[in-house]
Amino acid sequence: MACRFPGAADPGRFWHNLRSGTESVVDLDPAELIAAGVDPAMVEDERFVPRAILLDGIAEFDAGFFGFNRQDATILDPQHRLFLECAWHALEDAACIPGRFDGSIGVYAGASLSGYLIHNLLRRHAVDPTPAGFGVLIGNDKDYLPSRVSYTLDWTARPSRCSPRAPPRSRRSTWPRGHFSRTPVNVALAGGSTVRIPHGWGYVYREGSILSSDGHCRPFDHRANGTTVGSGAGVVVLKRLSDALADRDRIDAVLLGSAVNNDGASKVGYTAPSVVGQSRVIAAALATAGVSPASIGAIEAHGTGTQLGDPIADRRADQGVRRRLGPVGALPDQLGEVEHRPHLDSAAGVASLIKAVLQLKHGELVPNVGFEEPNLEIDFAATPFRVPVTGTTWKSNGAPRRIGVSSFGFGGTNVYAVLEEAPRPLPPPRARSQVITSPPVTQPALRRA
């Protein structure tokens, strides 16, 4: 794995922030914003929210390392730069060297609309997250094309934005067991990248916007009134379990099964969520994984921190597992979520996935930031779920730990994945040598190191 999230340059730091309940929200200085080019009228607006979620190093890129000249590096979207770096780091983490790997490597990735192109290269104003800017986004960005058709024509099996990227399949709502083995690759990288440009400018809150009025996101809480937006990138390396075991790879988690569908027209509007579509994809993923909902110990829910979205998140999870389980039986007792961190758009799904993997790997469930009392529209007492407010040891009771991961996007694409903790590793072979790695590769850099 590899990631670059707000306040976390790698999975280790990401895990530290999750465990400590760190909220990566920064207060912005109005004078500094104006000096950076923000319209003074915007800063002085009484509805202006001087808070942002910042990602370090978005202007940094080792062009020479990747073989880019200065001109090509200048026009390269930071989202591409960031994803390229994460791809390299993820392969290093997997001990997979492309030039020496005896097999094929595929990549499944997505990025957001390029604010860098609009604001920096074309010298136009960036598409902002206000209702007006949001309408421009979903009406023009190429990645909303398939979900627009699905919504308009009421189709229910077309994947698109905001979901974990996965190997494309035929027009089916679920992927069969062993779907990965049918793709012509031995190793695959999957993930997403989002870098918001302009970066860290704050925003003007408007009634009806998806953004919160104070710059904080509080999923499932009674104070929730909107989400937050941020930048980041994440990549995971996928390999058949049998191959990974034979190669004695380090395995962080096992993907048991997944499913994808689309809401079609069964909702009040194009950007609205659907309980029916989302509960169906959860049930389908559990069926594909071949496991009972009773064996799922936690859920990474897609909590938006809105009064409308959070109750739907709870109902769809409840209905999804009940649809698979039937009228009786045990249900998961942990409801977790990743959206207390900023919504990372095209990187949101992989952020949820990495968080789920880390919890499986460490046997610990992390707290939800900002949760105080439940949303008044959610009756947790009538559901099998609870929101963890402190870090807790995840007891396995002799059975493998499993977690469900949701990723639901604007336009109605729904993806759900079922993960299981890694099997016990084989004893390592006797070491014959030791390799010491060093990031720099140029001769001057090596001499300095």
GROMACS .gro file of C-alpha atoms in nm:
model
  449
    1MET     CA    1   0.000   0.000   0.000
    2ALA     CA    2   0.092   0.365  -0.035
    3CYS     CA    3  -0.097   0.683   0.041
    4ARG     CA    4  -0.071   1.058   0.070
    5PHE     CA    5  -0.355   1.188   0.282
    6PRO     CA    6  -0.393   1.514   0.478
    7GLY     CA    7  -0.152   1.491   0.768
    8ALA     CA    8  -0.027   1.150   0.657
    9ALA     CA    9   0.246   1.086   0.402
   10ASP     CA   10   0.229   0.707   0.438
   11PRO     CA   11   0.007   0.430   0.580
   12GLY     CA   12   0.200   0.430   0.910
   13ARG     CA   13   0.122   0.794   0.979
   14PHE     CA   14  -0.233   0.747   0.852
   15TRP     CA   15  -0.280   0.471   1.110
   16HIS     CA   16  -0.135   0.691   1.384
   17ASN     CA   17  -0.382   0.969   1.299
   18LEU     CA   18  -0.675   0.729   1.287
   19ARG     CA   19  -0.591   0.582   1.626
   20SER     CA   20  -0.546   0.923   1.788
   21GLY     CA   21  -0.863   1.067   1.635
   22THR     CA   22  -0.674   1.342   1.454
   23GLU     CA   23  -0.891   1.580   1.252
   24SER     CA   24  -0.686   1.739   0.975
   25VAL     CA   25  -0.871   2.070   0.969
   26VAL     CA   26  -0.659   2.388   0.965
   27ASP     CA   27  -0.769   2.742   1.052
   28LEU     CA   28  -0.675   2.988   0.779
   29ASP     CA   29  -0.550   3.343   0.830
   30PRO     CA   30  -0.763   3.592   0.628
   31ALA     CA   31  -0.468   3.821   0.558
   32GLU     CA   32  -0.261   3.533   0.424
   33LEU     CA   33  -0.551   3.420   0.206
   34ILE     CA   34  -0.586   3.764   0.048
   35ALA     CA   35  -0.210   3.779  -0.007
   36ALA     CA   36  -0.233   3.439  -0.180
   37GLY     CA   37  -0.489   3.571  -0.426
   38VAL     CA   38  -0.826   3.500  -0.265
   39ASP     CA   39  -1.088   3.764  -0.347
   40PRO     CA   40  -1.113   3.998  -0.044
   41ALA     CA   41  -1.490   4.016  -0.091
   42MET     CA   42  -1.507   3.640  -0.046
   43VAL     CA   43  -1.296   3.650   0.271
   44GLU     CA   44  -1.504   3.931   0.418
   45ASP     CA   45  -1.835   3.754   0.347
   46GLU     CA   46  -2.003   3.667   0.678
   47ARG     CA   47  -2.067   3.316   0.543
   48PHE     CA   48  -1.700   3.257   0.466
   49VAL     CA   49  -1.553   2.948   0.636
   50PRO     CA   50  -1.178   3.007   0.698
   51ARG     CA   51  -1.094   2.640   0.735
   52ALA     CA   52  -0.942   2.384   0.503
   53ILE     CA   53  -0.787   2.039   0.487
   54LEU     CA   54  -0.437   2.071   0.345
   55LEU     CA   55  -0.219   1.817   0.171
   56ASP     CA   56   0.155   1.872   0.202
   57GLY     CA   57   0.390   1.866  -0.093
   58ILE     CA   58   0.148   1.907  -0.383
   59ALA     CA   59   0.398   2.139  -0.557
   60GLU     CA   60   0.682   1.889  -0.519
   61PHE     CA   61   0.770   1.634  -0.786
   62ASP     CA   62   1.098   1.460  -0.870
   63ALA     CA   63   1.062   1.502  -1.246
   64GLY     CA   64   1.405   1.362  -1.325
   65PHE     CA   65   1.339   1.045  -1.129
   66PHE     CA   66   1.039   0.966  -1.349
   67GLY     CA   67   1.201   1.083  -1.672
   68PHE     CA   68   1.005   1.407  -1.721
   69ASN     CA   69   1.166   1.720  -1.861
   70ARG     CA   70   1.080   2.057  -1.709
   71GLN     CA   71   0.810   2.144  -1.962
   72ASP     CA   72   0.631   1.810  -1.936
   73ALA     CA   73   0.647   1.823  -1.556
   74THR     CA   74   0.501   2.174  -1.555
   75ILE     CA   75   0.188   2.074  -1.745
   76LEU     CA   76   0.141   1.745  -1.558
   77ASP     CA   77  -0.161   1.756  -1.327
   78PRO     CA   78  -0.056   1.724  -0.958
   79GLN     CA   79  -0.313   1.443  -0.934
   80HIS     CA   80  -0.109   1.248  -1.189
   81ARG     CA   81   0.217   1.332  -1.013
   82LEU     CA   82   0.081   1.221  -0.677
   83PHE     CA   83  -0.063   0.898  -0.810
   84LEU     CA   84   0.260   0.819  -0.994
   85GLU     CA   85   0.458   0.859  -0.672
   86CYS     CA   86   0.211   0.644  -0.478
   87ALA     CA   87   0.224   0.376  -0.747
   88TRP     CA   88   0.602   0.360  -0.716
   89HIS     CA   89   0.590   0.350  -0.336
   90ALA     CA   90   0.318   0.081  -0.337
   91LEU     CA   91   0.523  -0.144  -0.565
   92GLU     CA   92   0.827  -0.091  -0.342
   93ASP     CA   93   0.613  -0.183  -0.041
   94ALA     CA   94   0.507  -0.500  -0.224
   95ALA     CA   95   0.869  -0.583  -0.317
   96CYS     CA   96   0.761  -0.586  -0.681
   97ILE     CA   97   1.014  -0.446  -0.931
   98PRO     CA   98   0.845  -0.380  -1.269
   99GLY     CA   99   1.164  -0.428  -1.472
  100ARG     CA  100   1.234  -0.763  -1.308
  101PHE     CA  101   0.883  -0.892  -1.233
  102ASP     CA  102   0.808  -1.208  -1.429
  103GLY     CA  103   0.451  -1.124  -1.522
  104SER     CA  104   0.217  -0.845  -1.625
  105ILE     CA  105   0.118  -0.549  -1.408
  106GLY     CA  106  -0.212  -0.365  -1.461
  107VAL     CA  107  -0.342  -0.040  -1.319
  108TYR     CA  108  -0.696   0.072  -1.241
  109ALA     CA  109  -0.713   0.436  -1.137
  110GLY     CA  110  -0.922   0.748  -1.134
  111ALA     CA  111  -0.874   1.119  -1.076
  112SER     CA  112  -1.098   1.420  -1.025
  113LEU     CA  113  -1.167   1.711  -1.256
  114SER     CA  114  -0.838   1.898  -1.295
  115GLY     CA  115  -0.849   2.227  -1.106
  116TYR     CA  116  -0.484   2.267  -1.200
  117LEU     CA  117  -0.577   2.272  -1.569
  118ILE     CA  118  -0.857   2.522  -1.518
  119HIS     CA  119  -0.698   2.752  -1.262
  120ASN     CA  120  -0.326   2.735  -1.344
  121LEU     CA  121  -0.287   2.635  -1.708
  122LEU     CA  122  -0.602   2.787  -1.860
  123ARG     CA  123  -0.607   3.082  -1.618
  124ARG     CA  124  -0.972   3.040  -1.529
  125HIS     CA  125  -1.152   3.018  -1.198
  126ALA     CA  126  -1.159   2.670  -1.051
  127VAL     CA  127  -1.481   2.478  -1.017
  128ASP     CA  128  -1.569   2.527  -0.650
  129PRO     CA  129  -1.791   2.312  -0.425
  130THR     CA  130  -2.074   2.567  -0.407
  131PRO     CA  131  -2.413   2.462  -0.551
  132ALA     CA  132  -2.339   2.655  -0.872
  133GLY     CA  133  -1.989   2.514  -0.907
  134PHE     CA  134  -2.112   2.168  -0.819
  135GLY     CA  135  -2.368   2.182  -1.098
  136VAL     CA  136  -2.098   2.280  -1.346
  137LEU     CA  137  -1.886   1.988  -1.227
  138ILE     CA  138  -2.141   1.710  -1.262
  139GLY     CA  139  -2.269   1.860  -1.587
  140ASN     CA  140  -1.932   1.868  -1.760
  141ASP     CA  141  -1.679   1.627  -1.610
  142LYS     CA  142  -1.626   1.328  -1.840
  143ASP     CA  143  -1.649   1.073  -1.557
  144TYR     CA  144  -2.014   1.155  -1.489
  145LEU     CA  145  -2.116   1.047  -1.841
  146PRO     CA  146  -2.197   0.680  -1.762
  147SER     CA  147  -2.381   0.753  -1.439
  148ARG     CA  148  -2.580   1.028  -1.615
  149VAL     CA  149  -2.701   0.770  -1.869
  150SER     CA  150  -2.774   0.517  -1.592
  151TYR     CA  151  -2.982   0.772  -1.403
  152THR     CA  152  -3.168   0.900  -1.707
  153LEU     CA  153  -3.242   0.559  -1.861
  154ASP     CA  154  -3.280   0.375  -1.528
  155TRP     CA  155  -2.995   0.130  -1.575
  156THR     CA  156  -2.854  -0.034  -1.266
  157ALA     CA  157  -2.519  -0.194  -1.352
  158ARG     CA  158  -2.282   0.074  -1.477
  159PRO     CA  159  -1.985   0.175  -1.257
  160SER     CA  160  -1.840   0.528  -1.249
  161ARG     CA  161  -1.696   0.793  -1.013
  162CYS     CA  162  -1.620   0.809  -0.641
  163SER     CA  163  -1.594   0.431  -0.609
  164PRO     CA  164  -1.296   0.202  -0.556
  165ARG     CA  165  -1.143   0.132  -0.895
  166ALA     CA  166  -1.158  -0.236  -0.988
  167PRO     CA  167  -1.106  -0.457  -1.292
  168PRO     CA  168  -1.388  -0.385  -1.540
  169ARG     CA  169  -1.646  -0.657  -1.593
  170SER     CA  170  -1.945  -0.717  -1.817
  171ARG     CA  171  -2.286  -0.565  -1.743
  172ARG     CA  172  -2.348  -0.751  -1.422
  173SER     CA  173  -2.437  -0.622  -1.081
  174THR     CA  174  -2.193  -0.859  -0.912
  175TRP     CA  175  -1.857  -1.008  -0.997
  176PRO     CA  176  -1.824  -1.387  -0.972
  177ARG     CA  177  -1.590  -1.551  -0.728
  178GLY     CA  178  -1.238  -1.544  -0.867
  179HIS     CA  179  -1.316  -1.249  -1.097
  180PHE     CA  180  -0.961  -1.119  -1.054
  181SER     CA  181  -0.812  -1.439  -1.194
  182ARG     CA  182  -0.996  -1.379  -1.522
  183THR     CA  183  -0.814  -1.055  -1.594
  184PRO     CA  184  -0.491  -1.080  -1.794
  185VAL     CA  185  -0.263  -0.946  -1.521
  186ASN     CA  186  -0.057  -1.106  -1.247
  187VAL     CA  187  -0.039  -0.794  -1.030
  188ALA     CA  188  -0.267  -0.491  -1.031
  189LEU     CA  189  -0.247  -0.145  -0.879
  190ALA     CA  190  -0.578   0.014  -0.787
  191GLY     CA  191  -0.658   0.352  -0.639
  192GLY     CA  192  -0.744   0.713  -0.697
  193SER     CA  193  -0.607   1.065  -0.674
  194THR     CA  194  -0.760   1.405  -0.601
  195VAL     CA  195  -0.578   1.737  -0.562
  196ARG     CA  196  -0.797   2.043  -0.525
  197ILE     CA  197  -0.662   2.356  -0.694
  198PRO     CA  198  -0.671   2.632  -0.567
  199HIS     CA  199  -0.555   2.462  -0.251
  200GLY     CA  200  -0.662   2.566   0.097
  201TRP     CA  201  -0.867   2.874   0.012
  202GLY     CA  202  -1.166   2.810   0.233
  203TYR     CA  203  -1.517   2.856   0.099
  204VAL     CA  204  -1.839   3.053   0.132
  205TYR     CA  205  -2.110   2.844   0.296
  206ARG     CA  206  -2.446   2.845   0.121
  207GLU     CA  207  -2.769   2.683   0.228
  208GLY     CA  208  -2.817   2.367   0.025
  209SER     CA  209  -2.447   2.309  -0.026
  210ILE     CA  210  -2.298   1.973   0.069
  211LEU     CA  211  -2.031   2.155   0.270
  212SER     CA  212  -2.065   2.213   0.643
  213SER     CA  213  -2.119   2.560   0.785
  214ASP     CA  214  -1.812   2.549   1.011
  215GLY     CA  215  -1.560   2.338   0.819
  216HIS     CA  216  -1.603   2.027   1.036
  217CYS     CA  217  -1.763   1.698   0.937
  218ARG     CA  218  -1.953   1.503   1.205
  219PRO     CA  219  -2.098   1.183   1.054
  220PHE     CA  220  -2.396   1.027   1.233
  221ASP     CA  221  -2.389   1.307   1.493
  222HIS     CA  222  -2.681   1.532   1.588
  223ARG     CA  223  -2.473   1.838   1.495
  224ALA     CA  224  -2.391   1.715   1.144
  225ASN     CA  225  -2.477   1.972   0.877
  226GLY     CA  226  -2.239   1.897   0.592
  227THR     CA  227  -1.919   1.738   0.474
  228THR     CA  228  -1.565   1.862   0.414
  229VAL     CA  229  -1.348   1.828   0.106
  230GLY     CA  230  -0.983   1.744   0.082
  231SER     CA  231  -0.702   1.612  -0.135
  232GLY     CA  232  -0.513   1.287  -0.133
  233ALA     CA  233  -0.414   0.973  -0.316
  234GLY     CA  234  -0.392   0.606  -0.236
  235VAL     CA  235  -0.285   0.286  -0.412
  236VAL     CA  236  -0.310  -0.080  -0.316
  237VAL     CA  237  -0.130  -0.370  -0.484
  238LEU     CA  238  -0.353  -0.666  -0.568
  239LYS     CA  239  -0.239  -1.021  -0.627
  240ARG     CA  240  -0.406  -1.360  -0.632
  241LEU     CA  241  -0.392  -1.508  -0.285
  242SER     CA  242  -0.247  -1.836  -0.412
  243ASP     CA  243   0.034  -1.650  -0.591
  244ALA     CA  244   0.106  -1.430  -0.290
  245LEU     CA  245   0.131  -1.732  -0.062
  246ALA     CA  246   0.356  -1.917  -0.307
  247ASP     CA  247   0.582  -1.611  -0.339
  248ARG     CA  248   0.591  -1.562   0.040
  249ASP     CA  249   0.464  -1.206   0.001
  250ARG     CA  250   0.358  -1.001   0.298
  251ILE     CA  251  -0.023  -1.002   0.290
  252ASP     CA  252  -0.208  -0.721   0.464
  253ALA     CA  253  -0.564  -0.839   0.393
  254VAL     CA  254  -0.771  -1.063   0.165
  255LEU     CA  255  -1.042  -0.930  -0.066
  256LEU     CA  256  -1.311  -1.198  -0.039
  257GLY     CA  257  -1.558  -1.042  -0.280
  258SER     CA  258  -1.713  -0.723  -0.407
  259ALA     CA  259  -2.012  -0.595  -0.599
  260VAL     CA  260  -2.104  -0.288  -0.802
  261ASN     CA  261  -2.435  -0.152  -0.927
  262ASN     CA  262  -2.613   0.175  -0.999
  263ASP     CA  263  -2.926   0.322  -0.844
  264GLY     CA  264  -3.084   0.390  -1.182
  265ALA     CA  265  -3.377   0.628  -1.141
  266SER     CA  266  -3.497   0.496  -0.805
  267LYS     CA  267  -3.427   0.819  -0.615
  268VAL     CA  268  -3.543   1.178  -0.591
  269GLY     CA  269  -3.259   1.326  -0.798
  270TYR     CA  270  -2.938   1.253  -0.984
  271THR     CA  271  -2.706   1.332  -0.690
  272ALA     CA  272  -2.933   1.185  -0.419
  273PRO     CA  273  -2.848   0.849  -0.258
  274SER     CA  274  -3.078   0.546  -0.277
  275VAL     CA  275  -3.141   0.306   0.009
  276VAL     CA  276  -3.261   0.037  -0.232
  277GLY     CA  277  -2.960   0.041  -0.465
  278GLN     CA  278  -2.707   0.058  -0.184
  279SER     CA  279  -2.865  -0.216   0.025
  280ARG     CA  280  -2.875  -0.440  -0.282
  281VAL     CA  281  -2.505  -0.396  -0.352
  282ILE     CA  282  -2.419  -0.482   0.008
  283ALA     CA  283  -2.623  -0.802  -0.011
  284ALA     CA  284  -2.467  -0.889  -0.347
  285ALA     CA  285  -2.113  -0.840  -0.217
  286LEU     CA  286  -2.181  -1.064   0.083
  287ALA     CA  287  -2.319  -1.330  -0.152
  288THR     CA  288  -2.017  -1.299  -0.382
  289ALA     CA  289  -1.781  -1.330  -0.085
  290GLY     CA  290  -1.970  -1.637   0.031
  291VAL     CA  291  -1.989  -1.526   0.393
  292SER     CA  292  -2.266  -1.458   0.640
  293PRO     CA  293  -2.331  -1.104   0.762
  294ALA     CA  294  -2.293  -1.248   1.112
  295SER     CA  295  -1.922  -1.292   1.040
  296ILE     CA  296  -1.870  -0.923   0.955
  297GLY     CA  297  -1.733  -0.750   1.264
  298ALA     CA  298  -1.726  -0.390   1.138
  299ILE     CA  299  -1.842  -0.169   0.854
  300GLU     CA  300  -1.670   0.124   0.687
  301ALA     CA  301  -1.983   0.324   0.612
  302HIS     CA  302  -2.001   0.611   0.364
  303GLY     CA  303  -2.112   0.869   0.620
  304THR     CA  304  -2.143   1.214   0.462
  305GLY     CA  305  -2.205   1.415   0.775
  306THR     CA  306  -2.536   1.547   0.641
  307GLN     CA  307  -2.884   1.529   0.789
  308LEU     CA  308  -3.010   1.345   0.478
  309GLY     CA  309  -2.717   1.117   0.404
  310ASP     CA  310  -2.637   0.977   0.748
  311PRO     CA  311  -2.980   0.821   0.818
  312ILE     CA  312  -2.968   0.665   0.471
  313ALA     CA  313  -2.621   0.527   0.545
  314ASP     CA  314  -2.756   0.355   0.854
  315ARG     CA  315  -3.070   0.219   0.683
  316ARG     CA  316  -2.888   0.088   0.375
  317ALA     CA  317  -2.633  -0.099   0.590
  318ASP     CA  318  -2.911  -0.249   0.802
  319GLN     CA  319  -3.121  -0.349   0.501
  320GLY     CA  320  -2.822  -0.478   0.309
  321VAL     CA  321  -2.715  -0.728   0.574
  322ARG     CA  322  -3.074  -0.827   0.655
  323ARG     CA  323  -3.144  -0.886   0.284
  324ARG     CA  324  -2.861  -1.140   0.282
  325LEU     CA  325  -2.919  -1.288   0.628
  326GLY     CA  326  -3.296  -1.319   0.636
  327PRO     CA  327  -3.528  -1.243   0.928
  328VAL     CA  328  -3.315  -1.396   1.204
  329GLY     CA  329  -2.950  -1.412   1.302
  330ALA     CA  330  -2.666  -1.205   1.437
  331LEU     CA  331  -2.552  -0.883   1.271
  332PRO     CA  332  -2.237  -0.668   1.282
  333ASP     CA  333  -2.207  -0.452   1.593
  334GLN     CA  334  -1.958  -0.190   1.475
  335LEU     CA  335  -2.042   0.099   1.243
  336GLY     CA  336  -1.728   0.284   1.143
  337GLU     CA  337  -1.671   0.540   0.867
  338VAL     CA  338  -1.394   0.719   0.683
  339GLU     CA  339  -1.567   1.047   0.606
  340HIS     CA  340  -1.471   1.209   0.937
  341ARG     CA  341  -1.158   1.259   0.732
  342PRO     CA  342  -1.218   1.485   0.434
  343HIS     CA  343  -1.415   1.351   0.142
  344LEU     CA  344  -1.139   1.281  -0.110
  345ASP     CA  345  -1.363   1.242  -0.416
  346SER     CA  346  -1.185   0.997  -0.648
  347ALA     CA  347  -0.957   0.888  -0.363
  348ALA     CA  348  -1.236   0.840  -0.108
  349GLY     CA  349  -1.292   0.473  -0.186
  350VAL     CA  350  -0.929   0.373  -0.159
  351ALA     CA  351  -0.896   0.576   0.163
  352SER     CA  352  -1.177   0.367   0.311
  353LEU     CA  353  -1.016   0.050   0.184
  354ILE     CA  354  -0.674   0.131   0.330
  355LYS     CA  355  -0.831   0.226   0.662
  356ALA     CA  356  -1.017  -0.106   0.669
  357VAL     CA  357  -0.699  -0.298   0.587
  358LEU     CA  358  -0.509  -0.124   0.865
  359GLN     CA  359  -0.777  -0.210   1.119
  360LEU     CA  360  -0.767  -0.575   1.013
  361LYS     CA  361  -0.389  -0.579   1.018
  362HIS     CA  362  -0.359  -0.427   1.367
  363GLY     CA  363  -0.667  -0.591   1.518
  364GLU     CA  364  -0.801  -0.260   1.639
  365LEU     CA  365  -1.107  -0.044   1.562
  366VAL     CA  366  -1.038   0.328   1.561
  367PRO     CA  367  -1.263   0.603   1.699
  368ASN     CA  368  -1.494   0.825   1.497
  369VAL     CA  369  -1.396   1.190   1.516
  370GLY     CA  370  -1.668   1.440   1.601
  371PHE     CA  371  -1.932   1.196   1.723
  372GLU     CA  372  -2.116   1.311   2.034
  373GLU     CA  373  -2.482   1.206   2.017
  374PRO     CA  374  -2.665   1.027   1.734
  375ASN     CA  375  -2.846   1.206   1.455
  376LEU     CA  376  -3.208   1.245   1.567
  377GLU     CA  377  -3.322   1.062   1.252
  378ILE     CA  378  -3.116   0.752   1.342
  379ASP     CA  379  -3.252   0.508   1.598
  380PHE     CA  380  -2.937   0.311   1.673
  381ALA     CA  381  -3.124   0.116   1.941
  382ALA     CA  382  -3.336  -0.042   1.666
  383THR     CA  383  -3.032  -0.141   1.460
  384PRO     CA  384  -2.739  -0.375   1.524
  385PHE     CA  385  -2.487  -0.092   1.484
  386ARG     CA  386  -2.298   0.137   1.711
  387VAL     CA  387  -2.046   0.413   1.643
  388PRO     CA  388  -1.712   0.364   1.822
  389VAL     CA  389  -1.598   0.677   2.003
  390THR     CA  390  -1.277   0.530   2.144
  391GLY     CA  391  -1.019   0.293   2.004
  392THR     CA  392  -1.097  -0.067   2.092
  393THR     CA  393  -0.921  -0.400   2.052
  394TRP     CA  394  -1.093  -0.604   1.783
  395LYS     CA  395  -1.143  -0.948   1.935
  396SER     CA  396  -1.158  -1.230   1.681
  397ASN     CA  397  -1.314  -1.503   1.898
  398GLY     CA  398  -1.122  -1.763   1.700
  399ALA     CA  399  -1.274  -1.668   1.364
  400PRO     CA  400  -1.103  -1.447   1.104
  401ARG     CA  401  -1.184  -1.077   1.133
  402ARG     CA  402  -1.390  -0.938   0.847
  403ILE     CA  403  -1.497  -0.588   0.751
  404GLY     CA  404  -1.730  -0.444   0.489
  405VAL     CA  405  -1.629  -0.132   0.296
  406SER     CA  406  -1.878   0.105   0.129
  407SER     CA  407  -1.806   0.355  -0.147
  408PHE     CA  408  -2.104   0.531  -0.300
  409GLY     CA  409  -2.071   0.805  -0.559
  410PHE     CA  410  -2.268   1.093  -0.704
  411GLY     CA  411  -2.477   0.965  -0.992
  412GLY     CA  412  -2.570   0.643  -0.816
  413THR     CA  413  -2.270   0.414  -0.850
  414ASN     CA  414  -2.247   0.185  -0.547
  415VAL     CA  415  -1.952  -0.039  -0.460
  416TYR     CA  416  -1.914  -0.268  -0.162
  417ALA     CA  417  -1.619  -0.489  -0.073
  418VAL     CA  418  -1.573  -0.759   0.190
  419LEU     CA  419  -1.225  -0.792   0.340
  420GLU     CA  420  -1.076  -1.055   0.569
  421GLU     CA  421  -0.764  -1.051   0.782
  422ALA     CA  422  -0.455  -1.206   0.625
  423PRO     CA  423  -0.375  -1.573   0.681
  424ARG     CA  424  -0.087  -1.664   0.907
  425PRO     CA  425   0.241  -1.608   0.721
  426LEU     CA  426   0.471  -1.897   0.635
  427PRO     CA  427   0.805  -1.911   0.818
  428PRO     CA  428   1.050  -1.685   0.635
  429PRO     CA  429   1.331  -1.849   0.439
  430ARG     CA  430   1.681  -1.821   0.577
  431ALA     CA  431   1.817  -1.475   0.493
  432ARG     CA  432   2.121  -1.474   0.266
  433SER     CA  433   2.170  -1.100   0.226
  434GLN     CA  434   2.034  -0.767   0.336
  435VAL     CA  435   1.927  -0.486   0.106
  436ILE     CA  436   1.948  -0.127   0.226
  437THR     CA  437   1.720   0.105   0.028
  438SER     CA  438   1.778   0.473  -0.040
  439PRO     CA  439   1.522   0.698  -0.219
  440PRO     CA  440   1.767   0.905  -0.432
  441VAL     CA  441   1.881   0.743  -0.757
  442THR     CA  442   2.094   1.010  -0.925
  443GLN     CA  443   2.467   0.993  -0.870
  444PRO     CA  444   2.493   1.336  -0.695
  445ALA     CA  445   2.203   1.245  -0.468
  446LEU     CA  446   2.358   0.908  -0.383
  447ARG     CA  447   2.689   1.075  -0.297
  448ARG     CA  448   2.510   1.323  -0.069
  449ALA     CA  449   2.318   1.041   0.098
   0.00000   0.00000   0.00000
